[in-house]
Each structure stands twice: as structure tokens, then as C-alpha cells.
Tab-separated table of C-alpha atoms in Angstrom:
chain	number	residue	atom	x	y	z
A	20	MET	CA	-2.752	37.587	-45.893
A	21	GLY	CA	-2.969	39.365	-49.192
A	22	ASP	CA	-1.615	38.083	-52.427
A	23	LYS	CA	1.311	40.450	-52.513
A	24	LEU	CA	4.414	39.590	-50.299
A	25	THR	CA	6.560	42.092	-48.534
A	26	ARG	CA	10.294	41.786	-49.050
A	27	ARG	CA	10.743	40.476	-45.452
A	28	GLU	CA	8.051	37.717	-46.218
A	29	MET	CA	9.719	36.918	-49.424
A	30	VAL	CA	13.027	36.414	-47.570
A	31	ALA	CA	11.268	34.395	-45.039
A	32	ARG	CA	9.618	32.173	-47.395
A	33	THR	CA	13.071	31.641	-49.189
A	34	ALA	CA	14.402	30.425	-45.708
A	35	TRP	CA	11.521	27.972	-45.505
A	36	VAL	CA	12.303	26.413	-49.012
A	37	GLY	CA	15.881	25.781	-47.922
A	38	ALA	CA	15.203	24.156	-44.734
A	39	ALA	CA	11.784	22.515	-45.813
A	40	SER	CA	13.568	20.832	-48.763
A	41	VAL	CA	15.783	18.950	-46.207
A	42	LEU	CA	13.004	18.293	-43.957
A	43	ALA	CA	10.340	16.864	-46.325
A	44	GLY	CA	11.779	16.493	-49.769
A	45	ALA	CA	10.083	18.217	-52.799
A	46	GLY	CA	6.859	16.132	-52.372
A	47	GLY	CA	5.980	17.726	-48.995
A	48	LEU	CA	7.084	21.271	-49.899
A	49	GLU	CA	3.870	22.904	-50.860
A	50	VAL	CA	2.294	21.804	-47.523
A	51	LEU	CA	5.265	23.059	-45.645
A	52	LEU	CA	5.086	26.527	-47.193
A	53	GLY	CA	1.411	26.825	-47.068
A	54	GLN	CA	1.613	26.291	-43.303
A	55	ALA	CA	4.519	28.875	-43.197
A	56	GLY	CA	2.506	31.272	-45.075
A	57	GLN	CA	-0.843	31.070	-43.206
A	58	ARG	CA	0.609	31.148	-39.566
A	59	VAL	CA	-2.970	30.371	-38.164
A	60	ASP	CA	-3.685	30.717	-34.648
A	61	GLU	CA	-4.629	26.979	-33.553
A	62	SER	CA	-4.924	27.804	-29.817
A	63	SER	CA	-7.723	30.343	-29.211
A	64	SER	CA	-10.483	28.600	-30.952
A	65	ARG	CA	-10.055	25.539	-28.873
A	66	MET	CA	-10.754	27.941	-25.808
A	67	GLY	CA	-13.638	29.627	-27.291
A	68	TRP	CA	-11.618	32.846	-27.516
A	69	PRO	CA	-11.129	35.281	-30.587
A	70	ALA	CA	-8.226	34.435	-32.721
A	71	VAL	CA	-5.020	36.149	-32.343
A	72	THR	CA	-3.912	37.799	-35.464
A	73	PRO	CA	-1.904	38.750	-37.401
A	74	LEU	CA	0.809	36.363	-36.041
A	75	PRO	CA	4.434	37.279	-36.335
A	76	PRO	CA	6.080	36.217	-39.614
A	77	VAL	CA	8.791	33.548	-39.924
A	78	ASN	CA	12.048	35.122	-38.889
A	79	ASP	CA	14.714	34.015	-41.347
A	80	LYS	CA	17.504	34.849	-38.810
A	81	TYR	CA	16.574	31.603	-36.812
A	82	PRO	CA	16.100	27.880	-37.633
A	83	LEU	CA	12.889	26.356	-38.407
A	84	MET	CA	11.146	23.691	-36.215
A	85	PRO	CA	11.699	20.191	-37.258
A	86	THR	CA	8.977	17.702	-38.024
A	87	TRP	CA	8.346	14.525	-36.474
A	88	LYS	CA	5.929	11.500	-37.227
A	89	THR	CA	3.350	9.485	-35.214
A	90	ASP	CA	4.583	6.181	-33.943
A	91	LEU	CA	4.578	3.889	-30.984
A	92	ARG	CA	8.272	3.957	-30.066
A	93	GLN	CA	10.142	1.643	-27.689
A	94	LEU	CA	12.235	3.640	-25.232
A	95	ALA	CA	13.330	0.704	-22.947
A	96	PRO	CA	12.105	-2.875	-22.311
A	97	ASN	CA	8.397	-2.694	-21.767
A	98	VAL	CA	8.404	1.018	-21.984
A	99	TYR	CA	6.808	2.915	-25.055
A	100	VAL	CA	5.907	6.521	-26.102
A	101	TYR	CA	3.132	7.264	-28.512
A	102	GLN	CA	4.742	10.107	-30.035
A	103	GLN	CA	2.111	12.152	-32.332
A	104	GLN	CA	3.131	13.999	-35.418
A	105	GLY	CA	3.960	17.728	-35.418
A	106	GLY	CA	6.296	20.359	-36.493
A	107	THR	CA	6.707	22.338	-39.488
A	108	GLY	CA	3.763	21.720	-41.940
A	109	PHE	CA	1.407	19.893	-39.454
A	110	PRO	CA	-1.344	21.158	-36.968
A	111	ASN	CA	-0.076	21.004	-33.401
A	112	ALA	CA	-2.848	22.398	-31.167
A	113	GLY	CA	-4.022	19.403	-29.114
A	114	ILE	CA	-1.707	16.911	-30.589
A	115	SER	CA	-0.353	15.323	-27.325
A	116	ASN	CA	1.699	12.281	-26.575
A	117	ALA	CA	0.978	9.251	-24.559
A	118	GLY	CA	2.973	6.511	-22.738
A	119	LEU	CA	2.593	2.693	-22.258
A	120	PHE	CA	4.179	0.545	-19.496
A	121	VAL	CA	3.762	-3.175	-20.397
A	122	GLY	CA	3.646	-5.889	-17.804
A	123	GLU	CA	3.349	-9.726	-18.060
A	124	ASP	CA	-0.478	-9.836	-18.278
A	125	TRP	CA	-1.661	-6.255	-18.464
A	126	SER	CA	-0.403	-2.498	-19.217
A	127	VAL	CA	-0.666	0.811	-17.858
A	128	ALA	CA	-1.337	3.772	-20.228
A	129	LEU	CA	-0.282	7.279	-19.421
A	130	ASP	CA	-2.893	9.840	-20.847
A	131	ALA	CA	-5.660	9.163	-23.292
A	132	LEU	CA	-5.201	11.787	-25.865
A	133	GLY	CA	-7.633	14.179	-27.142
A	134	PHE	CA	-9.690	13.056	-30.183
A	135	PRO	CA	-11.389	9.676	-30.900
A	136	VAL	CA	-9.219	9.013	-34.094
A	137	GLN	CA	-5.982	9.678	-32.094
A	138	THR	CA	-7.038	7.553	-29.134
A	139	LYS	CA	-8.257	4.636	-31.213
A	140	ALA	CA	-4.974	4.578	-33.140
A	141	PHE	CA	-2.957	4.559	-29.988
A	142	LEU	CA	-5.014	1.676	-28.615
A	143	ALA	CA	-4.638	-0.328	-31.915
A	144	ALA	CA	-0.806	0.236	-31.837
A	145	ALA	CA	-0.669	-0.762	-28.182
A	146	LYS	CA	-2.750	-3.991	-28.800
A	147	LYS	CA	-0.477	-5.019	-31.789
A	148	THR	CA	2.715	-4.243	-29.889
A	149	THR	CA	1.646	-6.067	-26.588
A	150	GLY	CA	-0.062	-8.941	-28.293
A	151	GLY	CA	-3.363	-7.925	-26.956
A	152	LYS	CA	-2.652	-7.581	-23.503
A	153	PRO	CA	-5.363	-5.449	-21.825
A	154	ILE	CA	-4.766	-2.016	-20.378
A	155	ALA	CA	-5.741	-2.380	-17.012
A	156	GLN	CA	-5.109	1.223	-15.671
A	157	LEU	CA	-4.862	4.717	-17.286
A	158	ILE	CA	-2.986	7.564	-15.461
A	159	ASN	CA	-4.000	11.118	-16.583
A	160	THR	CA	-1.122	13.538	-16.200
A	161	HIS	CA	-3.513	16.516	-15.852
A	162	HIS	CA	-7.004	17.556	-16.800
A	163	HIS	CA	-6.902	19.318	-20.181
A	164	GLY	CA	-8.809	17.860	-22.852
A	165	ASP	CA	-6.080	16.735	-25.180
A	166	HIS	CA	-5.003	14.517	-22.386
A	167	VAL	CA	-8.362	13.151	-20.785
A	168	ALA	CA	-11.031	13.372	-23.589
A	169	GLY	CA	-10.147	9.943	-24.897
A	170	ASN	CA	-10.632	8.270	-21.275
A	171	GLN	CA	-13.975	6.843	-22.396
A	172	PHE	CA	-12.236	4.532	-24.875
A	173	PHE	CA	-10.102	2.906	-22.165
A	174	LEU	CA	-13.041	1.782	-20.183
A	175	PRO	CA	-13.397	-0.598	-18.219
A	176	ALA	CA	-9.840	0.284	-17.329
A	177	GLN	CA	-9.362	2.069	-13.939
A	178	ILE	CA	-8.515	5.715	-14.491
A	179	LEU	CA	-6.304	7.555	-12.029
A	180	SER	CA	-5.023	11.049	-11.570
A	181	HIS	CA	-4.183	13.876	-8.959
A	182	PRO	CA	-7.407	15.041	-7.063
A	183	TYR	CA	-7.275	18.399	-8.875
A	184	CYS	CA	-7.415	16.669	-12.259
A	185	ARG	CA	-10.601	14.749	-11.259
A	186	GLN	CA	-12.032	17.822	-9.766
A	187	GLU	CA	-11.521	19.732	-13.027
A	188	VAL	CA	-12.856	16.998	-15.355
A	189	LEU	CA	-15.929	16.606	-13.180
A	190	LYS	CA	-16.624	20.490	-13.644
A	191	ALA	CA	-16.294	20.057	-17.421
A	192	VAL	CA	-18.619	17.052	-17.707
A	193	PRO	CA	-21.962	19.135	-17.735
A	194	ALA	CA	-20.757	21.272	-20.564
A	195	THR	CA	-19.272	18.520	-22.825
A	196	PRO	CA	-21.233	17.934	-26.133
A	197	LYS	CA	-22.706	14.583	-26.526
A	198	SER	CA	-21.217	13.770	-29.811
A	199	TRP	CA	-18.003	14.365	-31.736
A	200	PRO	CA	-18.397	16.382	-35.038
A	201	LYS	CA	-17.132	14.652	-38.247
A	202	GLN	CA	-13.570	15.905	-38.876
A	203	GLU	CA	-10.804	14.230	-40.773
A	204	GLY	CA	-8.063	13.114	-38.295
A	205	VAL	CA	-10.321	13.796	-35.397
A	206	ALA	CA	-13.659	11.879	-35.551
A	207	ASP	CA	-15.774	9.885	-37.929
A	208	GLY	CA	-18.733	11.406	-36.679
A	209	THR	CA	-20.362	8.401	-35.232
A	210	GLU	CA	-18.831	8.473	-31.810
A	211	VAL	CA	-20.921	9.283	-28.646
A	212	ARG	CA	-19.036	11.660	-26.605
A	213	LYS	CA	-18.638	10.918	-22.685
A	214	LEU	CA	-16.218	12.717	-20.739
A	215	THR	CA	-15.032	10.157	-18.283
A	216	PRO	CA	-13.390	11.536	-14.980
A	217	PRO	CA	-10.647	9.559	-13.092
A	218	SER	CA	-12.213	7.375	-10.367
A	219	ILE	CA	-8.952	6.949	-8.342
A	220	THR	CA	-6.839	9.696	-7.159
A	221	PHE	CA	-3.453	9.999	-5.438
A	222	GLU	CA	-1.550	12.985	-4.029
A	223	ASP	CA	1.999	11.749	-4.871
A	224	ASN	CA	4.413	8.853	-4.930
A	225	LEU	CA	2.489	6.203	-6.583
A	226	THR	CA	4.837	3.402	-7.646
A	227	TYR	CA	4.242	0.551	-10.142
A	228	ASN	CA	6.646	-2.349	-10.581
A	229	ILE	CA	5.530	-3.682	-14.087
A	230	GLY	CA	7.396	-5.443	-16.786
A	231	GLY	CA	10.615	-5.523	-14.704
A	232	ASN	CA	10.498	-1.584	-14.383
A	233	VAL	CA	9.961	0.694	-11.548
A	234	VAL	CA	7.620	3.616	-12.658
A	235	GLU	CA	7.267	6.331	-10.009
A	236	PHE	CA	4.371	8.786	-10.414
A	237	HIS	CA	4.865	12.111	-8.736
A	238	PHE	CA	3.044	15.371	-8.370
A	239	ALA	CA	4.853	18.264	-9.948
A	240	GLY	CA	2.495	21.090	-9.630
A	241	PRO	CA	1.462	23.740	-9.453
A	242	ALA	CA	3.016	24.365	-12.891
A	243	HIS	CA	1.288	23.917	-16.268
A	244	THR	CA	-1.950	23.242	-13.978
A	245	TRP	CA	-2.378	22.732	-10.276
A	246	GLY	CA	-2.424	18.858	-10.634
A	247	ASP	CA	0.583	17.889	-12.902
A	248	ILE	CA	1.811	14.347	-12.624
A	249	THR	CA	4.998	12.944	-13.960
A	250	ALA	CA	6.295	9.365	-14.509
A	251	TYR	CA	9.811	8.655	-13.793
A	252	LEU	CA	11.812	5.361	-14.593
A	253	PRO	CA	15.137	5.562	-12.515
A	254	GLN	CA	16.360	2.332	-14.040
A	255	HIS	CA	16.376	3.868	-17.657
A	256	LYS	CA	16.617	7.597	-16.677
A	257	ILE	CA	13.322	8.427	-18.489
A	258	LEU	CA	10.927	10.991	-17.448
A	259	PHE	CA	7.429	11.293	-18.776
A	260	ALA	CA	6.980	15.111	-18.114
A	261	GLY	CA	3.462	15.610	-19.389
A	262	ASP	CA	2.857	19.282	-20.217
A	263	LEU	CA	5.667	20.385	-18.000
A	264	ALA	CA	7.538	19.982	-21.313
A	265	PHE	CA	6.830	21.514	-24.713
A	266	PHE	CA	9.517	20.654	-27.258
A	267	HIS	CA	9.741	22.888	-30.425
A	268	LEU	CA	6.278	24.355	-29.667
A	269	VAL	CA	5.411	27.289	-27.583
A	270	PRO	CA	4.316	26.134	-24.066
A	271	TYR	CA	0.864	27.047	-23.009
A	272	ALA	CA	0.100	28.494	-19.743
A	273	HIS	CA	-3.476	29.237	-20.045
A	274	ASN	CA	-4.070	28.263	-16.529
A	275	GLY	CA	-0.782	27.536	-15.397
A	276	TYR	CA	1.626	29.246	-12.773
A	277	ILE	CA	4.692	30.061	-14.875
A	278	THR	CA	7.143	30.970	-11.856
A	279	LYS	CA	6.367	27.727	-10.197
A	280	TRP	CA	6.385	25.865	-13.627
A	281	LEU	CA	9.989	27.131	-13.827
A	282	GLU	CA	10.860	25.819	-10.399
A	283	SER	CA	9.617	22.369	-11.494
A	284	VAL	CA	11.808	22.556	-14.445
A	285	ASP	CA	14.868	23.387	-12.278
A	286	LYS	CA	14.058	20.510	-10.175
A	287	ILE	CA	13.874	18.146	-13.321
A	288	MET	CA	17.307	19.524	-14.433
A	289	LYS	CA	18.771	18.258	-11.248
A	290	MET	CA	17.180	14.741	-11.660
A	291	ASP	CA	19.251	11.778	-13.011
A	292	VAL	CA	17.367	11.987	-16.420
A	293	ASP	CA	18.461	11.508	-19.861
A	294	THR	CA	15.432	11.095	-21.797
A	295	ILE	CA	12.454	13.294	-21.479
A	296	VAL	CA	9.046	12.683	-23.007
A	297	PRO	CA	7.090	15.923	-23.385
A	298	GLY	CA	3.563	16.338	-23.399
A	299	HIS	CA	3.753	18.007	-26.797
A	300	GLY	CA	6.699	17.636	-29.341
A	301	PRO	CA	9.262	15.026	-30.083
A	302	VAL	CA	11.107	12.996	-27.452
A	303	GLY	CA	14.221	14.857	-26.240
A	304	GLY	CA	16.284	15.533	-23.226
A	305	LYS	CA	17.366	18.311	-20.750
A	306	LYS	CA	18.668	20.531	-23.597
A	307	ASP	CA	15.099	20.873	-24.988
A	308	LEU	CA	13.584	21.398	-21.620
A	309	ALA	CA	16.147	24.218	-20.963
A	310	GLU	CA	15.185	25.791	-24.273
A	311	MET	CA	11.546	25.747	-23.269
A	312	ALA	CA	12.351	27.243	-20.008
A	313	GLU	CA	14.355	29.892	-21.694
A	314	TYR	CA	11.064	30.955	-23.576
A	315	PHE	CA	9.332	31.627	-20.266
A	316	ARG	CA	12.371	33.206	-18.671
A	317	PHE	CA	12.790	35.637	-21.502
A	318	LEU	CA	9.024	36.515	-21.608
A	319	LYS	CA	8.776	37.029	-17.892
A	320	VAL	CA	11.483	39.545	-17.923
A	321	GLU	CA	10.158	41.484	-20.948
A	322	ALA	CA	6.469	41.318	-19.574
A	323	LYS	CA	7.706	42.670	-16.163
A	324	LYS	CA	9.442	45.598	-17.774
A	325	ARG	CA	6.124	46.541	-19.489
A	326	TYR	CA	3.875	45.862	-16.563
A	327	ASP	CA	6.164	48.311	-14.513
A	328	ALA	CA	5.791	50.880	-17.383
A	329	GLY	CA	2.044	50.730	-17.118
A	330	MET	CA	1.382	48.864	-20.344
A	331	THR	CA	-1.814	46.507	-20.507
A	332	ALA	CA	-1.106	42.815	-21.216
A	333	GLY	CA	-2.478	43.005	-24.763
A	334	ALA	CA	-0.197	45.951	-25.553
A	335	ALA	CA	2.802	44.120	-23.964
A	336	ALA	CA	2.219	40.880	-25.918
A	337	ALA	CA	2.014	43.091	-29.212
A	338	ASP	CA	5.291	44.711	-28.293
A	339	ILE	CA	7.440	42.087	-27.302
A	340	LYS	CA	9.662	40.302	-29.864
A	341	MET	CA	10.354	36.660	-29.113
A	342	GLY	CA	13.153	36.165	-31.595
A	343	LYS	CA	13.823	32.498	-32.303
A	344	PHE	CA	10.723	31.481	-30.552
A	345	ASP	CA	8.601	33.240	-33.180
A	346	ASN	CA	9.474	30.332	-35.561
A	347	TRP	CA	7.889	27.821	-32.976
A	348	MET	CA	4.280	26.670	-33.746
A	349	GLY	CA	1.879	28.378	-31.469
A	350	PRO	CA	3.318	31.917	-31.423
A	351	GLU	CA	-0.204	33.229	-30.583
A	352	ARG	CA	0.228	31.848	-26.889
A	353	ILE	CA	2.292	34.819	-26.125
A	354	VAL	CA	-1.003	36.699	-25.414
A	355	MET	CA	-2.260	34.072	-23.062
A	356	ASN	CA	1.123	33.542	-21.410
A	357	THR	CA	1.490	37.275	-20.822
A	358	VAL	CA	-1.996	37.504	-19.202
A	359	ARG	CA	-0.982	34.680	-16.638
A	360	LEU	CA	2.341	36.586	-15.896
A	361	TYR	CA	0.363	39.907	-15.417
A	362	ASP	CA	-1.922	37.876	-12.944
A	363	GLU	CA	1.148	36.890	-11.192
A	364	PHE	CA	2.676	40.439	-11.071
A	365	LYS	CA	-0.714	41.639	-9.754
A	366	GLY	CA	-1.126	38.943	-7.194
A	367	THR	CA	-4.421	37.885	-8.619
A	368	LEU	CA	-3.332	34.461	-10.059
A	369	THR	CA	-5.808	31.614	-9.382
A	370	PRO	CA	-5.897	28.101	-10.854
A	371	ASP	CA	-8.758	28.947	-13.075
A	372	ILE	CA	-8.292	30.545	-16.619
A	373	ASP	CA	-8.608	34.265	-16.657
A	374	ASN	CA	-11.198	34.421	-19.414
A	375	GLU	CA	-12.118	37.972	-19.474
A	376	SER	CA	-8.512	39.231	-19.216
A	377	THR	CA	-7.572	36.926	-21.978
A	378	LYS	CA	-10.351	38.026	-24.328
A	379	ARG	CA	-9.413	41.744	-23.615
A	380	ALA	CA	-5.816	41.153	-24.208
A	381	ILE	CA	-6.523	39.282	-27.619
A	382	ALA	CA	-8.785	42.124	-28.721
A	383	GLU	CA	-6.040	44.715	-27.916
A	384	TYR	CA	-3.465	42.676	-29.317
A	385	ASP	CA	-5.211	42.198	-32.632
A	386	SER	CA	-6.150	45.941	-32.765
A	387	ILE	CA	-2.556	47.069	-32.377
A	388	LYS	CA	-1.109	44.448	-34.945
A	389	ALA	CA	-3.896	45.374	-37.473
A	390	LYS	CA	-2.807	49.132	-37.239
A	391	LYS	CA	0.822	48.330	-37.599
A	392	GLN	CA	0.086	45.972	-40.681
A	393	SER	CA	-2.154	48.657	-42.252
A	394	THR	CA	0.782	51.241	-42.105
């Protein structure tokens, strides 16, 4: 972005000032405004794709996304969520949540997070909260790195997942770097990196009786992936939804099946659930899940119009206006999500990421947006 601001950008920044002052107070204002002004693509670099740019500006007609802090929060007796920070002014790509179910002598963790600093902080918080009870088992909700890359730090715990998750982690092992580069908030630069696949798999309906709670693990895919697992606690009406739920962030369907994902959401909406822990974002409920689904329903309709008109995925993504969702973190994901929808429309969708189509779409999106910006 250049030094000069357009009238619209000035209006948008003014809107950020009003809301941000409520969210963070004067001390955090510069950070929030910096994040608003930059609108940096956080998603593509993690996948090895070109950056999606320029991103849509903040839309002053709609509210800003809230902020939330990192903490190990109790949801019910012996039931905890490790909710990681996010929202306005914070990076959000790869910042996922985890769960902890505490028994009399040992505990079960849900997801291992993505980076050493995050995972070690979760383990330290769990140890303090449980009085040092060991985590005997770890269950991965799916295979993406921000949920499984921390597996190594839970050993010698048993690691469980859906068979598809194990299969995909095994495929990723040969290409995994041998160490973590030093980066603040990510790694201190001394950790040896070893991607650890789950050793135990289950198809569906795994039930734990732990700490006085029934915890039911169910297969919910294909949705965000072909191996999504959720954890349901019927006594407390709590659902740990994994990446079936993104709250206040744009959901990421880089190798998902969006139509089936929406069907899974519809099933959750019929469940006896009050509290939903998303894979990304703050703890919420059905209202938040319905709003995430609204993003996909709107995008699917708009993408289909343009597909039927003969537009390419990149051109369609550049043309679609997402309204209130443009103010969510991760607006660049419209390109990847449109590619997945186009693959559905064409009947060519597979569980694997469509790398070549995505790269072409990003290049076309960037070209169109750059031309519009220059004029």
C-alpha cells in the first residue's frame, strides 16, 4: 500500500479506530490499525503458493471481528479448551485450538497445535491445571499441520486419528524439514522437527468415560477434509468441532468438500449442543456456526453464477464481493475456496489439494486486482 490513502480507506480506518478503541484501549490501537492497513495474506505462504494480493479493504458498513486471548479455559468439570489468541490485530493463520479431558490419573488431549512454542505452552498449562497428570492419549481431529505438527511433543502418549488422517500425515513425513527455524512465537530454533503420525486409528464412535464425563468421538467427513473427527460431550452439550468450525475467520477449504461440509454443519445444527469449540476462533455456539455456513452458502451461489457464465475461478474470485465477510481475517481464502467449488461443479473434486488450479487462480486474481487498483 502506498503512503496516500483513498477516501474509502480513510473512512475504513476511521471505522477501525472507533471499534478498536473499544476492543483494545488506546495502548493497542497502533497494532490494530497496522493490521487493518496491511491486510496481509497469511494463508498462501503456508501452502507454498503465491500471495493473494491486493486483499479487499476493510468495509466500514460492517462490524469488525472481535479479539480473543490465549488461555486454558474450563468449560465443564474436567473439560477444558486451549483457546489461542486471534482476531483484529493478531495473526491468525495456523493459530488453532485444542482440548483437554481430565481423568483421575491421566488425561486425553485433542489436537497438538502447529508450532513448538504453542504446543509447549499448551502442555505447560495442562500440567499446571491437572497437577501433573500425564496426557496418556492424543486424538487428532484431522491431518493439517496446525493440528498435528506438535504431535512429537506429546510422546510417549498414544496418538489416535481417523485412518485418512494417519495416511496423510505419513505422506507428509518425507518432505518435513528436520528442524524448526527460529521465529518469535513459533520456535526458538533449537527444536528437532519430527512429524509423528498417529499409531492408532478408528473409523467412528470411539467413546471415553473419563473424569465423570462421556466423550464421544465421531467421524464427520468428508467436510474440511476426508478424515474429520469431532468430540461430543452429551452431558454438557459441548461439541469440539475441529475445523468444521471457523468462528470470525474465513473458513479454509483448500482440500475440503464444501457441499458435504455444509451437510455436516446442518447435522450439528440439529444436535443437542449449546457450546461449540471451533478449530479456529473463540468458543461460540450454533449462531456462530450458522454464520460460518452462511459464508459458504453465499459464495457457492455467487461462484456458480460465474461458473455458468464461463468465468474462470480466479476471475470469479476477483469479481465476487463478500460483504461483511471481507472484514473477517483470511479474506484471501476466497480464491482457494472458489477453486474447490469449481472442482465440485466440474465433477473433478478429489481429497487432494488442487495445487495447479489454485496457483493459476491466484495469478489471475492478482492480475485482475492489480489492474483495477492501478486505474
